[in-house]
CSV table of C-alpha atoms and ligand atoms in Angstrom, one decimal:
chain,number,residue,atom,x,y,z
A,1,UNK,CA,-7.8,-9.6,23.2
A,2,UNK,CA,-9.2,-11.4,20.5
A,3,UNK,CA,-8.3,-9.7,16.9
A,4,UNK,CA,-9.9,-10.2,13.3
A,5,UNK,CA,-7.9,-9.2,10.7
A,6,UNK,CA,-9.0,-8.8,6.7
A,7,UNK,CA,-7.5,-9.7,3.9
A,8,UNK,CA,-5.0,-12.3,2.4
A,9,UNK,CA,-2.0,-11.0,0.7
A,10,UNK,CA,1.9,-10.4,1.3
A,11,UNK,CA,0.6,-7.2,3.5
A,12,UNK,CA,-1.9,-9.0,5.5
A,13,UNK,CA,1.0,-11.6,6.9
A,14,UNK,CA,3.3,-8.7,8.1
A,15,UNK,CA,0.4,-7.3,9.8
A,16,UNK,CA,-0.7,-10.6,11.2
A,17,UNK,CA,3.2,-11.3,12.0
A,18,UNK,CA,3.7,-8.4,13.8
A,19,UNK,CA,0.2,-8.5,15.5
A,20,UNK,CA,1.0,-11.8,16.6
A,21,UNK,CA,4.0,-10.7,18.6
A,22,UNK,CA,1.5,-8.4,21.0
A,23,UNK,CA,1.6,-9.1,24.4
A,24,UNK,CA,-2.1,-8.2,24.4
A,25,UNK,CA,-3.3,-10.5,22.1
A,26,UNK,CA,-5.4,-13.8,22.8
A,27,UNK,CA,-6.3,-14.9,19.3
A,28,UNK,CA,-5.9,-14.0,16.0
A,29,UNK,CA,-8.3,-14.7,13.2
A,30,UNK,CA,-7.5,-13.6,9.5
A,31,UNK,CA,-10.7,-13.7,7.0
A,32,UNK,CA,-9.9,-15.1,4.8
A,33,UNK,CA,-5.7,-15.5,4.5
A,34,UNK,CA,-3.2,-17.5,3.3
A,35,UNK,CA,-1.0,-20.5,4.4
A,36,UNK,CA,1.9,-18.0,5.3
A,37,UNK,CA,-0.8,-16.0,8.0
A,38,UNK,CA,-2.5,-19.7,8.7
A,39,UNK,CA,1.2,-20.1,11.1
A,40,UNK,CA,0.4,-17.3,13.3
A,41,UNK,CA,-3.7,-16.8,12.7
A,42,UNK,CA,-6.7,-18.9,12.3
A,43,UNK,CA,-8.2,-18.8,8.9
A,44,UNK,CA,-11.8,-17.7,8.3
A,45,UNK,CA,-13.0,-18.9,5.2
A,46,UNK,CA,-15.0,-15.4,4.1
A,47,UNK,CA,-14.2,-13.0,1.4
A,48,UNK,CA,-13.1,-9.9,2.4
A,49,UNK,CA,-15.9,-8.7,0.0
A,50,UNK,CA,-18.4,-10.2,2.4
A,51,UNK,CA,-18.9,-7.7,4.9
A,52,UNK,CA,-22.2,-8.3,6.2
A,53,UNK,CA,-20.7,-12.1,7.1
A,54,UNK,CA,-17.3,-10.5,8.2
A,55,UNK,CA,-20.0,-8.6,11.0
A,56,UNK,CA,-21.8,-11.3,11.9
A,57,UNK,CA,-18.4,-13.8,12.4
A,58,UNK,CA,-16.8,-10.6,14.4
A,59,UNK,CA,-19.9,-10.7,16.5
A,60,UNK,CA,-20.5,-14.5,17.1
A,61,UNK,CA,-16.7,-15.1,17.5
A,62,UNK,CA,-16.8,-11.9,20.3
A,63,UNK,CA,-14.0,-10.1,18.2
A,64,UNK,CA,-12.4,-7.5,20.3
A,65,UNK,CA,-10.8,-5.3,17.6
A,66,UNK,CA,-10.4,-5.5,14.0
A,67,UNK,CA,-8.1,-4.4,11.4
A,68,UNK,CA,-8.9,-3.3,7.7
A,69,UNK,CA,-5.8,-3.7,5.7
A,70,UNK,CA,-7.1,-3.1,2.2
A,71,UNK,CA,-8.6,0.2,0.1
A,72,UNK,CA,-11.4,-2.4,-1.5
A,73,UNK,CA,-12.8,-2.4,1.8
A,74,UNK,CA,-12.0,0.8,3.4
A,75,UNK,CA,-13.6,3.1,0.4
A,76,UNK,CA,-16.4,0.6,0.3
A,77,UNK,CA,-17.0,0.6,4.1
A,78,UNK,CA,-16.3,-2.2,5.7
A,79,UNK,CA,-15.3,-0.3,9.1
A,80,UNK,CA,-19.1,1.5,9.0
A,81,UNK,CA,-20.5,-2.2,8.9
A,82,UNK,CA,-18.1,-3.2,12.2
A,83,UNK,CA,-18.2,-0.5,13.9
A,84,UNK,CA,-22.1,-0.7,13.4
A,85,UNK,CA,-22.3,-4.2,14.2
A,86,UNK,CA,-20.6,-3.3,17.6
A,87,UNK,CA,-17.1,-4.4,16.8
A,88,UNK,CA,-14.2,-1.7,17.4
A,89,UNK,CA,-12.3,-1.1,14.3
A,90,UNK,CA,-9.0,0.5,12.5
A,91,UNK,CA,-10.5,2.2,9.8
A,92,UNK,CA,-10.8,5.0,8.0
A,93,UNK,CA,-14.5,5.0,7.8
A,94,UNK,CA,-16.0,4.9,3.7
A,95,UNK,CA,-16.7,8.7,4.6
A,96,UNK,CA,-12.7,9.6,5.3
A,97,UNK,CA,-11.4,6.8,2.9
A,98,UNK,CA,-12.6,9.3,0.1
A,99,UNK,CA,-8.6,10.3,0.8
A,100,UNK,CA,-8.1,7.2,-1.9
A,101,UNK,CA,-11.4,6.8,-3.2
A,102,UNK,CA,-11.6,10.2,-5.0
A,103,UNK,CA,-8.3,11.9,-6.5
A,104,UNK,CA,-10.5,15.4,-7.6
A,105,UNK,CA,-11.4,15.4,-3.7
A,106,UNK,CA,-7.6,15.3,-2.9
A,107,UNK,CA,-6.8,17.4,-5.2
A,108,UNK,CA,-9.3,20.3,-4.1
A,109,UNK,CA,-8.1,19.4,-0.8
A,110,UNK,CA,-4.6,20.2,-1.6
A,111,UNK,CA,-5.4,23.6,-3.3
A,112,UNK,CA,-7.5,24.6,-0.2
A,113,UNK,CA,-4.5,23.6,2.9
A,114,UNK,CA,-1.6,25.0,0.2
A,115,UNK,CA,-0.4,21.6,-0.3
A,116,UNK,CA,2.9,21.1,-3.0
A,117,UNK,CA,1.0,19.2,-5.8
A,118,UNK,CA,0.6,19.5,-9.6
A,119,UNK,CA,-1.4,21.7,-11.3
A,120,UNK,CA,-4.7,20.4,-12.5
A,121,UNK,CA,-8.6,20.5,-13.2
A,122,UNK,CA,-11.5,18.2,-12.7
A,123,UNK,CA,-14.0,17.3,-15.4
A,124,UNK,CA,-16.6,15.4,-16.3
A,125,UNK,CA,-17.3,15.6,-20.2
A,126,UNK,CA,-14.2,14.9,-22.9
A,127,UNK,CA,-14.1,18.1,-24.3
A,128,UNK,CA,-12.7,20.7,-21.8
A,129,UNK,CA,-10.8,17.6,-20.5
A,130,UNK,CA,-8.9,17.5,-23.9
A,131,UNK,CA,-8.4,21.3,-23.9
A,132,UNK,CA,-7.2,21.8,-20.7
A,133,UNK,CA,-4.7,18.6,-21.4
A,134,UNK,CA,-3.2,20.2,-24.6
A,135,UNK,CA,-2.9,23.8,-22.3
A,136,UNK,CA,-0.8,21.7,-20.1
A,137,UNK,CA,1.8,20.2,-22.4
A,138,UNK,CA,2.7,16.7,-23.1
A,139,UNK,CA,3.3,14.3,-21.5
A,140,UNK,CA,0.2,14.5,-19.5
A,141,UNK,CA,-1.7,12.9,-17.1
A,142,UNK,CA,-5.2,11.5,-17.2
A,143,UNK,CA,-6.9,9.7,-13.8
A,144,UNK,CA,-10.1,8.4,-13.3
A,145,UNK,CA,-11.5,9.7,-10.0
A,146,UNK,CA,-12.3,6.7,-8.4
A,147,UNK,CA,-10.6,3.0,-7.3
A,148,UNK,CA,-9.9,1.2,-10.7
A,149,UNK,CA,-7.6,-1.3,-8.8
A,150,UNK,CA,-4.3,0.9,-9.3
A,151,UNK,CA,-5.0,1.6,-13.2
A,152,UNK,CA,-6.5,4.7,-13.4
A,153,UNK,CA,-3.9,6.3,-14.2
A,154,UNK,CA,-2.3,7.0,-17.5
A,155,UNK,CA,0.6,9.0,-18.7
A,156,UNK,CA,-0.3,10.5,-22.6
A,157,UNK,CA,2.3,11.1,-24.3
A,158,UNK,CA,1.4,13.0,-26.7
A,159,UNK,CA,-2.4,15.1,-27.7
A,160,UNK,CA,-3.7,11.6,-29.5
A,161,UNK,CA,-2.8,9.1,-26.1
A,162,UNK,CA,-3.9,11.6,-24.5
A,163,UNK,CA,-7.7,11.8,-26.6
A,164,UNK,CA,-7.7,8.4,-26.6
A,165,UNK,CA,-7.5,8.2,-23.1
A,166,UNK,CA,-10.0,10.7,-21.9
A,167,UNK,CA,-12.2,8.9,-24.8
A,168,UNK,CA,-11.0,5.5,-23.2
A,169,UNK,CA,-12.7,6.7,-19.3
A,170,UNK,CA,-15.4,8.8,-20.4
A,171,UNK,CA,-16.5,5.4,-22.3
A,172,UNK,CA,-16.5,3.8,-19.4
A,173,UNK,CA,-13.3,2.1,-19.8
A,174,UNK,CA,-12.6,1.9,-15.9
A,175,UNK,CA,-16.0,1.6,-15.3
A,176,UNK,CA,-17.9,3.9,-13.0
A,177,UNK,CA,-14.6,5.4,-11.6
A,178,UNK,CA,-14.2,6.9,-14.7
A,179,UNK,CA,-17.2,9.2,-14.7
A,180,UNK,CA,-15.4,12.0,-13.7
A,181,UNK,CA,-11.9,12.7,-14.0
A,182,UNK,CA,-8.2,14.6,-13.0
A,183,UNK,CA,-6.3,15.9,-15.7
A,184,UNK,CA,-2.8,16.8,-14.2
A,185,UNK,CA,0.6,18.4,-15.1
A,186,UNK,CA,3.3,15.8,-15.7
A,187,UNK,CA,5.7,15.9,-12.4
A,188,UNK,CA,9.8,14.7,-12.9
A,189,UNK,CA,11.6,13.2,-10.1
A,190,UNK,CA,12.0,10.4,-7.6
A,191,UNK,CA,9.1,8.8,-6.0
A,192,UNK,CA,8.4,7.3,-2.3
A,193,UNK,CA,6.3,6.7,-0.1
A,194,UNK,CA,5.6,7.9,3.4
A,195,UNK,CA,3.6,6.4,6.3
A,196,UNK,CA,1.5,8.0,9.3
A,197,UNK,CA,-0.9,6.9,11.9
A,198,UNK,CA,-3.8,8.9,12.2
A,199,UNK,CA,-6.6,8.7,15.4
A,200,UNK,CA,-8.8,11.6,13.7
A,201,UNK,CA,-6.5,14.5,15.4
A,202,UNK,CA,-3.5,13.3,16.5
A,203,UNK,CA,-1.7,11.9,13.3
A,204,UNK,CA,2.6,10.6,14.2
A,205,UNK,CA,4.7,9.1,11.9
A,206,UNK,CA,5.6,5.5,10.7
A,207,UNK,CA,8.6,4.9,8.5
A,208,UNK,CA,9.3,6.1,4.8
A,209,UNK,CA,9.7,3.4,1.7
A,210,UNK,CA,10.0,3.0,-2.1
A,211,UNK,CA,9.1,0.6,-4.1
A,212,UNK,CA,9.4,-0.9,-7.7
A,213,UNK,CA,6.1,-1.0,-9.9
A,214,UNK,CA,8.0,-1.9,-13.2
A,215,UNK,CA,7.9,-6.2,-13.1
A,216,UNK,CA,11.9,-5.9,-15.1
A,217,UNK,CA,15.1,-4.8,-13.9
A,218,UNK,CA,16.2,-1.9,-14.4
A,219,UNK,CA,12.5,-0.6,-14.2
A,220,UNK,CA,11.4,-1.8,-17.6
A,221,UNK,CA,8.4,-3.5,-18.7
A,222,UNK,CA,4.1,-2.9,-17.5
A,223,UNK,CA,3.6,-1.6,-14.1
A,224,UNK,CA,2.5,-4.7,-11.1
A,225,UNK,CA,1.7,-4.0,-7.8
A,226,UNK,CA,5.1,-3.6,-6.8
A,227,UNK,CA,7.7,-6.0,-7.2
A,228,UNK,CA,10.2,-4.8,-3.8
A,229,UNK,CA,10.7,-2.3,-1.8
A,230,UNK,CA,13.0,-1.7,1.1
A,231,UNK,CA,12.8,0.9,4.1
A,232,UNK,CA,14.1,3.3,5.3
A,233,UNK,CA,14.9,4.8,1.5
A,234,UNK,CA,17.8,7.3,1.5
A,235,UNK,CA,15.6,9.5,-1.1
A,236,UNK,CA,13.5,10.7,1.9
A,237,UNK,CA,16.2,11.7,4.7
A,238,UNK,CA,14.9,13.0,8.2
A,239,UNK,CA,14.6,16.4,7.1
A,240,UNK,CA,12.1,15.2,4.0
A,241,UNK,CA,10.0,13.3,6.6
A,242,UNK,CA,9.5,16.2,8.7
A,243,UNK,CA,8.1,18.2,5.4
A,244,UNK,CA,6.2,15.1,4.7
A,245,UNK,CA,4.5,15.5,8.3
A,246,UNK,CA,4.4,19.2,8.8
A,247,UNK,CA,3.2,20.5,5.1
A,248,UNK,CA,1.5,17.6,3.5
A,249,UNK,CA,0.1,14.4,6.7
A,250,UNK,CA,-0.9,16.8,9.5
A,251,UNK,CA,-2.9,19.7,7.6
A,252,UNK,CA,-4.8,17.4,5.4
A,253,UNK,CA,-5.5,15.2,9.1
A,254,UNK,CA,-6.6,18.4,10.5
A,255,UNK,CA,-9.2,19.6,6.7
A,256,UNK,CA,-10.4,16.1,7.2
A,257,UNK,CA,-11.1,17.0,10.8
A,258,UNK,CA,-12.3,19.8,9.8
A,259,UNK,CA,-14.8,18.5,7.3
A,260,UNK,CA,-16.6,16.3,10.5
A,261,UNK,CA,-14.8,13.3,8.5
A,262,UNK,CA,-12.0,12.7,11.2
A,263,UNK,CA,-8.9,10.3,9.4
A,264,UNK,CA,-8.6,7.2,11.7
A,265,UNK,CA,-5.9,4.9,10.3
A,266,UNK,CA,-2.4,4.7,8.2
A,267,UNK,CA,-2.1,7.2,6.0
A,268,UNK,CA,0.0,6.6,2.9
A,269,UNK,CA,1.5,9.6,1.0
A,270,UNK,CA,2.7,9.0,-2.5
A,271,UNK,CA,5.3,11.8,-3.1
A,272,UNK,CA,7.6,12.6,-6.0
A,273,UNK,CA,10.5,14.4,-4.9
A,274,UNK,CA,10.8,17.1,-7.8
A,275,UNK,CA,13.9,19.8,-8.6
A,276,UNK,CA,10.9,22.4,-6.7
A,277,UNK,CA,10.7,20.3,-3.6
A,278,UNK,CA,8.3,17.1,-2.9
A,279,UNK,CA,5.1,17.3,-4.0
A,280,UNK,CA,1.7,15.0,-3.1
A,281,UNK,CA,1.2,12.2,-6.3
A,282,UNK,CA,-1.5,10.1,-4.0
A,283,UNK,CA,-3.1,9.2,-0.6
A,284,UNK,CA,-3.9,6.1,0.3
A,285,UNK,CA,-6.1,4.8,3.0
A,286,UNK,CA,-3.9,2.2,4.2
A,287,UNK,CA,-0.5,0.8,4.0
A,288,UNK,CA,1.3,-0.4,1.1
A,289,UNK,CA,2.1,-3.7,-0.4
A,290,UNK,CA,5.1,-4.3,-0.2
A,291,UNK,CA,5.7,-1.1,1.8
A,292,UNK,CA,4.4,-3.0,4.8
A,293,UNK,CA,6.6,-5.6,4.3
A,294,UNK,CA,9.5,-3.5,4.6
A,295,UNK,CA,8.2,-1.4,7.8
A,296,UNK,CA,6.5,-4.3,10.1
A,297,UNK,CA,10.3,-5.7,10.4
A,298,UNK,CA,11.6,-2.3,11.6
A,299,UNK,CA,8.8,-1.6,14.0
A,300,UNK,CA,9.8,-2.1,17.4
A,301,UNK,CA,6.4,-1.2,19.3
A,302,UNK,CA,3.6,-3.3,19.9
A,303,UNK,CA,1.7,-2.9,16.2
A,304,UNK,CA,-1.7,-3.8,18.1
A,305,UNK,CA,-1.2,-1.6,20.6
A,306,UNK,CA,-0.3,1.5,18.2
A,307,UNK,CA,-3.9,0.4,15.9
A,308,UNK,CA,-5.6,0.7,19.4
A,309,UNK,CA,-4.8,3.5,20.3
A,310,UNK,CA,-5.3,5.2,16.9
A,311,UNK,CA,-8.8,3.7,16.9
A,312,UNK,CA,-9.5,5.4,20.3
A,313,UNK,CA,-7.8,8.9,20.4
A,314,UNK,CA,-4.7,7.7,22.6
A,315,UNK,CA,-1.9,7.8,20.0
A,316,UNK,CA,1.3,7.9,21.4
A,317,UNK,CA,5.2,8.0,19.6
A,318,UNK,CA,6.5,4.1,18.1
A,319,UNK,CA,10.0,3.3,18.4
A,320,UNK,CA,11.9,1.9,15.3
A,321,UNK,CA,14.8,-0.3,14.3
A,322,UNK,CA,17.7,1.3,12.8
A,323,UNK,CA,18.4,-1.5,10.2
A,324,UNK,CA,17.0,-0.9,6.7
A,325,UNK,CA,14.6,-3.7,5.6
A,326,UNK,CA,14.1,-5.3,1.8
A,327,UNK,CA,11.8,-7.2,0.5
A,328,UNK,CA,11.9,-8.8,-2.6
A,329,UNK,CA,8.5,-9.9,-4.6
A,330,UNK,CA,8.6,-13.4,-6.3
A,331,UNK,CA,6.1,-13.7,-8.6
A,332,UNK,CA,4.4,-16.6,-11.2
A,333,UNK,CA,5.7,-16.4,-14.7
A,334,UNK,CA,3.2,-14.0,-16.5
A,335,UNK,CA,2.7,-11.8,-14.1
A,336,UNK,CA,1.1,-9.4,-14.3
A,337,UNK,CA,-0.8,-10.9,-17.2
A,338,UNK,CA,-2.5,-14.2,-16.8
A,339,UNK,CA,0.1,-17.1,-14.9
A,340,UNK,CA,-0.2,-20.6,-13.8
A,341,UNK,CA,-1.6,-21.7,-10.3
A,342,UNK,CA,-0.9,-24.7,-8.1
A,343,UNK,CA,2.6,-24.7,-8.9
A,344,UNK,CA,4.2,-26.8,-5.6
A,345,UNK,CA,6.7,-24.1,-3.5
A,346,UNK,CA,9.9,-25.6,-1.9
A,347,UNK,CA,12.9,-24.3,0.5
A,348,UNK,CA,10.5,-22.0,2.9
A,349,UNK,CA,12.1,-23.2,5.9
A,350,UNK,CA,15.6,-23.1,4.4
A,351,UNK,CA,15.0,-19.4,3.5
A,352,UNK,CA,13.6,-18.9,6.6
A,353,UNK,CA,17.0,-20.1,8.8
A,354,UNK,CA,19.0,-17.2,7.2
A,355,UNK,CA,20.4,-14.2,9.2
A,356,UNK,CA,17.3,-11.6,9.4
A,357,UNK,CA,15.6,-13.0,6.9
A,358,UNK,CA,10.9,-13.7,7.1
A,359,UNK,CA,9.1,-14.9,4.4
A,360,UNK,CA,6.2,-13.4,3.9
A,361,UNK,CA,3.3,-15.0,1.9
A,362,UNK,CA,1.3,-13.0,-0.5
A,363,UNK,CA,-0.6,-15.2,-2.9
A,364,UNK,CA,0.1,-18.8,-1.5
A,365,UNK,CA,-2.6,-22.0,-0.8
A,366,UNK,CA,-2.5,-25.3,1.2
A,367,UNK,CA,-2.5,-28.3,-0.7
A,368,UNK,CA,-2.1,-31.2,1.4
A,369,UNK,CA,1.1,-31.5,3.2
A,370,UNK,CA,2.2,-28.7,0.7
A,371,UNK,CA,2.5,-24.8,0.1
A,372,UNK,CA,1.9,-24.2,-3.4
A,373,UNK,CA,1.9,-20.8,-5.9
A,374,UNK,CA,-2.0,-19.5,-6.2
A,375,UNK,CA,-1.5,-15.7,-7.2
A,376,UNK,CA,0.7,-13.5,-9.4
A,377,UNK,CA,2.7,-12.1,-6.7
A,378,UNK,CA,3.3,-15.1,-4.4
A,379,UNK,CA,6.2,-14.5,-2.2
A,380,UNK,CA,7.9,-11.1,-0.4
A,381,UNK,CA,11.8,-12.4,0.8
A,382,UNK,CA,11.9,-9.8,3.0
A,383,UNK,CA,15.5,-9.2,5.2
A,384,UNK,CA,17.0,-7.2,8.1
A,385,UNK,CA,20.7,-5.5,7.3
A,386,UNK,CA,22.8,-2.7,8.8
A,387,UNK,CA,22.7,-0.8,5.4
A,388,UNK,CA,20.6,-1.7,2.1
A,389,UNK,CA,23.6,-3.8,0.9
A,390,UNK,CA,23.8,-6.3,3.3
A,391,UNK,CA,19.6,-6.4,3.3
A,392,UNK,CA,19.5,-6.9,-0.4
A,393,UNK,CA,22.1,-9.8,-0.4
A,394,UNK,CA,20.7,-11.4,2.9
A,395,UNK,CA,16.9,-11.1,0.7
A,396,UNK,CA,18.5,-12.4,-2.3
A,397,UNK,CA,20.3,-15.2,-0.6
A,398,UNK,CA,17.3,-16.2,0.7
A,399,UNK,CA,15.6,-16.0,-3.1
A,400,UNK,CA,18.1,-18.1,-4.2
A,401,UNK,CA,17.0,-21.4,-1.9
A,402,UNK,CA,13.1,-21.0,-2.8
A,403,UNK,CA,11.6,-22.5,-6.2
A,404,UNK,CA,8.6,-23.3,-7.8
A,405,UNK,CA,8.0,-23.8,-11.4
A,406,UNK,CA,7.4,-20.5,-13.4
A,407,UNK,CA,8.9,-18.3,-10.6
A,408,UNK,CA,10.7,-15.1,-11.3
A,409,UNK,CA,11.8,-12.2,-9.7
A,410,UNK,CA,14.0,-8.7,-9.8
A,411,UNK,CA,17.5,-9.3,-9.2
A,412,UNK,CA,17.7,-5.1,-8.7
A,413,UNK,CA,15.8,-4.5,-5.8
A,414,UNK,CA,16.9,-1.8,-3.7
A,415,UNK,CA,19.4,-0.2,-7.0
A,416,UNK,CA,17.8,3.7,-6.3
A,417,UNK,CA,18.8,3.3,-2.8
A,418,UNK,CA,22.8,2.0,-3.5
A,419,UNK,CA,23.1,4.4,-6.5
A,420,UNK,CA,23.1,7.2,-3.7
B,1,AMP,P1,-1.6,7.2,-8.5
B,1,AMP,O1,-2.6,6.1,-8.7
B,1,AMP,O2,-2.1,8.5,-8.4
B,1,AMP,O3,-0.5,6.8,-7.6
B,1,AMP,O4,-0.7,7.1,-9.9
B,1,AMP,C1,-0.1,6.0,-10.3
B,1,AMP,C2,1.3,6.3,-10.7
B,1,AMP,O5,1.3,7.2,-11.8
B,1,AMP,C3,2.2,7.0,-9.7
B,1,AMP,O6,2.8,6.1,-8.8
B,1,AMP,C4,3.1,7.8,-10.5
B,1,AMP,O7,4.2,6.9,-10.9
B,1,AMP,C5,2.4,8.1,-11.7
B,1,AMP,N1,1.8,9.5,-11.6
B,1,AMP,C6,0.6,9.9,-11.1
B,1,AMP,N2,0.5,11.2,-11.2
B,1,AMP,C7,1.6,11.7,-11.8
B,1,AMP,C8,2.1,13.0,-12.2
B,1,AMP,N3,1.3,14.1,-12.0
B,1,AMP,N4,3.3,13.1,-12.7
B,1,AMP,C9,4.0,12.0,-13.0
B,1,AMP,N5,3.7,10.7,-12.7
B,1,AMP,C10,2.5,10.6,-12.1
């Protein structure tokens, strides 16, 4: 079976690692990559923003399956175009990637199936916005409806952040996925993440994670993409999963049935564990990044043959590893301002030789006979351990043998997790 994968960072190389493992695969072809996925997949050199070429490639090259990792394409529908062109794909299609695309839908979603979330209203004009927001209390928050590359979201402190930033969307600050907008209750607690695989009716789960958004220790310091993670995370013990599946995944699976927009594809469920139970804080059309770092190391089952069957109705239980898995992010100095590229990377392999430990690459380029630093996140040091202890210091060890010049990292990683 010949596979094309899309995309090029950290996620995209566990996927293309653990898709590479599959017994049923022939080739693998990643458009367009990174030198990390270039050891276990050909490279295609077109964007992932270049669908109608991604369809015509998939169709020349006699692509068998292929697998969408990122929201970009998803909400702007790349799997329509494949699946037009022909080519089998793991979506969801643009149509059911409105799970991410648009909170409000989620939201009205949630009120409909009775799903735990926080209270809110939709709007589109600044006024009743603003009202509704000092009704609710402070802090607040304020979201743009649509993809604004994870910043449409802000927490107003107080009635004047939060003016300015209703002001700030309506103005077209996020551009058009600020035209309309969520205005939200403030939920306390813990936050992680939780996975399913959906093939439109039958949904089964994956793994839970959490993450680290904040780029300093101690969780100081802007928000990134997510600077480690590790999996499974004590916060969300069996019991949590199961309410994760039964009250939040499988009736949202079964409204977007419902609507004739059946869910094919991981489902990512953003949860903040509060005093009053979990409740939703997102969906995502995809998996996470790093999440997916974390879980590809702990899946036992064939990851190509678990997309398959999603994609054609035969989804069947995945078997798991026991061992937690960490991953830490390390990323070019700046991040995630501006940083420097081109930057030369040394001590892969050495990493690589350590007990449980894979590199993955997220932002990495060929130059010559060398690997060297092309994004803000560049590395996830991901490791395999009985218990988050001895995953963290296998991950760090394996930190500590890699360098570049302007790279740092968080020497915390996994600190929720041992706190319990
Ligand atoms: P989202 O893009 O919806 O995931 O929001 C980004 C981040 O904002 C989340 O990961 C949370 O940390 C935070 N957030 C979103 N909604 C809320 C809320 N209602 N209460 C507290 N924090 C929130």
């Amino acid at each position: 079976m010949k596979v094309l994968l899309v995309g090029s960072g950290g996620r995209e190389h566990a996927l293309a690692w653990a898709l590479s493992k599959s017994p049923l695969l022939t080739k693998l072809y990643c458009a367009p990559g990174n030198a990390g996925i270039a050891q276990v997949a050909e490279r295609v050199p077109i964007p992932a923003t270049d669908f109608f070429a991604l369809a015509k490639f998939a169709q020349d090259a006699r692509i068998d399956f292929a697998v969408i990792a990122a929201d970009a394409q998803l909400v702007g529908g790349l799997w329509d175009v494949l699946e037009a062109a022909g080519i089998r794909a793991l979506g969801p299609s643009k149509a059911a990637a409105v799970l991410e695309g648009s909170k409000g839908f989620v939201k009205d979603l949630c009120q409909e199936m009775g799903i735990p979330t926080a209270a809110y209203q939709r709007f589109t004009s600044p006024e009743p916005a603003k009202a509704y927001a000092e009704s609710l209390g402070y802090p607040v928050v304020i979201k743009a409806d649509g993809l604004a590359a994870g910043k449409g979201v802000i927490i107003a402190a107080d009635k004047g952040e939060s003016h300015k930033a209703i002001d700030f969307m309506f103005e077209g600050g996020f551009g058009m996925s600020g035209h309309a907008i969520v205005v939200e209750e403030f939920m306390q607690g813990e936050e992680a993440s939780f996975f399913a695989l959906s093939d439109g009716s039958n949904v089964i789960p994956l793994a839970g994670a959490q993450d680290h958004k904040r780029v300093g220790d101690g969780d100081t310091g802007p928000n990134t993409g997510g600077m480690g993670a590790y999996s499974p995370a004590p916060v969300l013990p069996p019991a949590l999963e199961q309410v994760a599946m039964e009250k939040f995944i499988k009736p949202t699976v079964a409204a977007m049935a419902a609507r004739g927009m059946p869910y094919l594809g991981v489902l990512y469920l953003g949860l903040m564990i509060t005093k009053d139970g979990p409740k939703l804080v997102e969906y995502n059309c995809r998996f996470g990044d790093p999440e997916c770092q974390v879980l590809m190391p702990r899946l036992k089952s064939d990851l190509l043959a678990a997309l398959l069957a999603a994609r054609d109705g035969k989804l069947t239980p995945l078997q798991w590893h026991d061992d937690v898995a960490l991953t830490v992010v390390m990323a070019s100095k700046g991040y995630p301002g501006s940083y420097e590229k081109g930057h030369v990377i040394t001590g892969l392999d050495e990493a690589a030789k350590l007990p449980g430990v894979t590199v993955f690459h997220a932002g990495t380029e060929q130059r010559g006979s060398d690997i060297v630093a092309a994004g803000g996140r560049v590395l996830n040091v991901t490791a395999l351990g009985k218990n988050v202890a001895e995953a963290q210091a296998r991950a760090y060890a394996a930190v500590q043998k890699i360098q570049w010049n302007g790279a740092f990292y968080r020497t915390d990683i996994g600190w929720r997790a041992l706190k319990r």
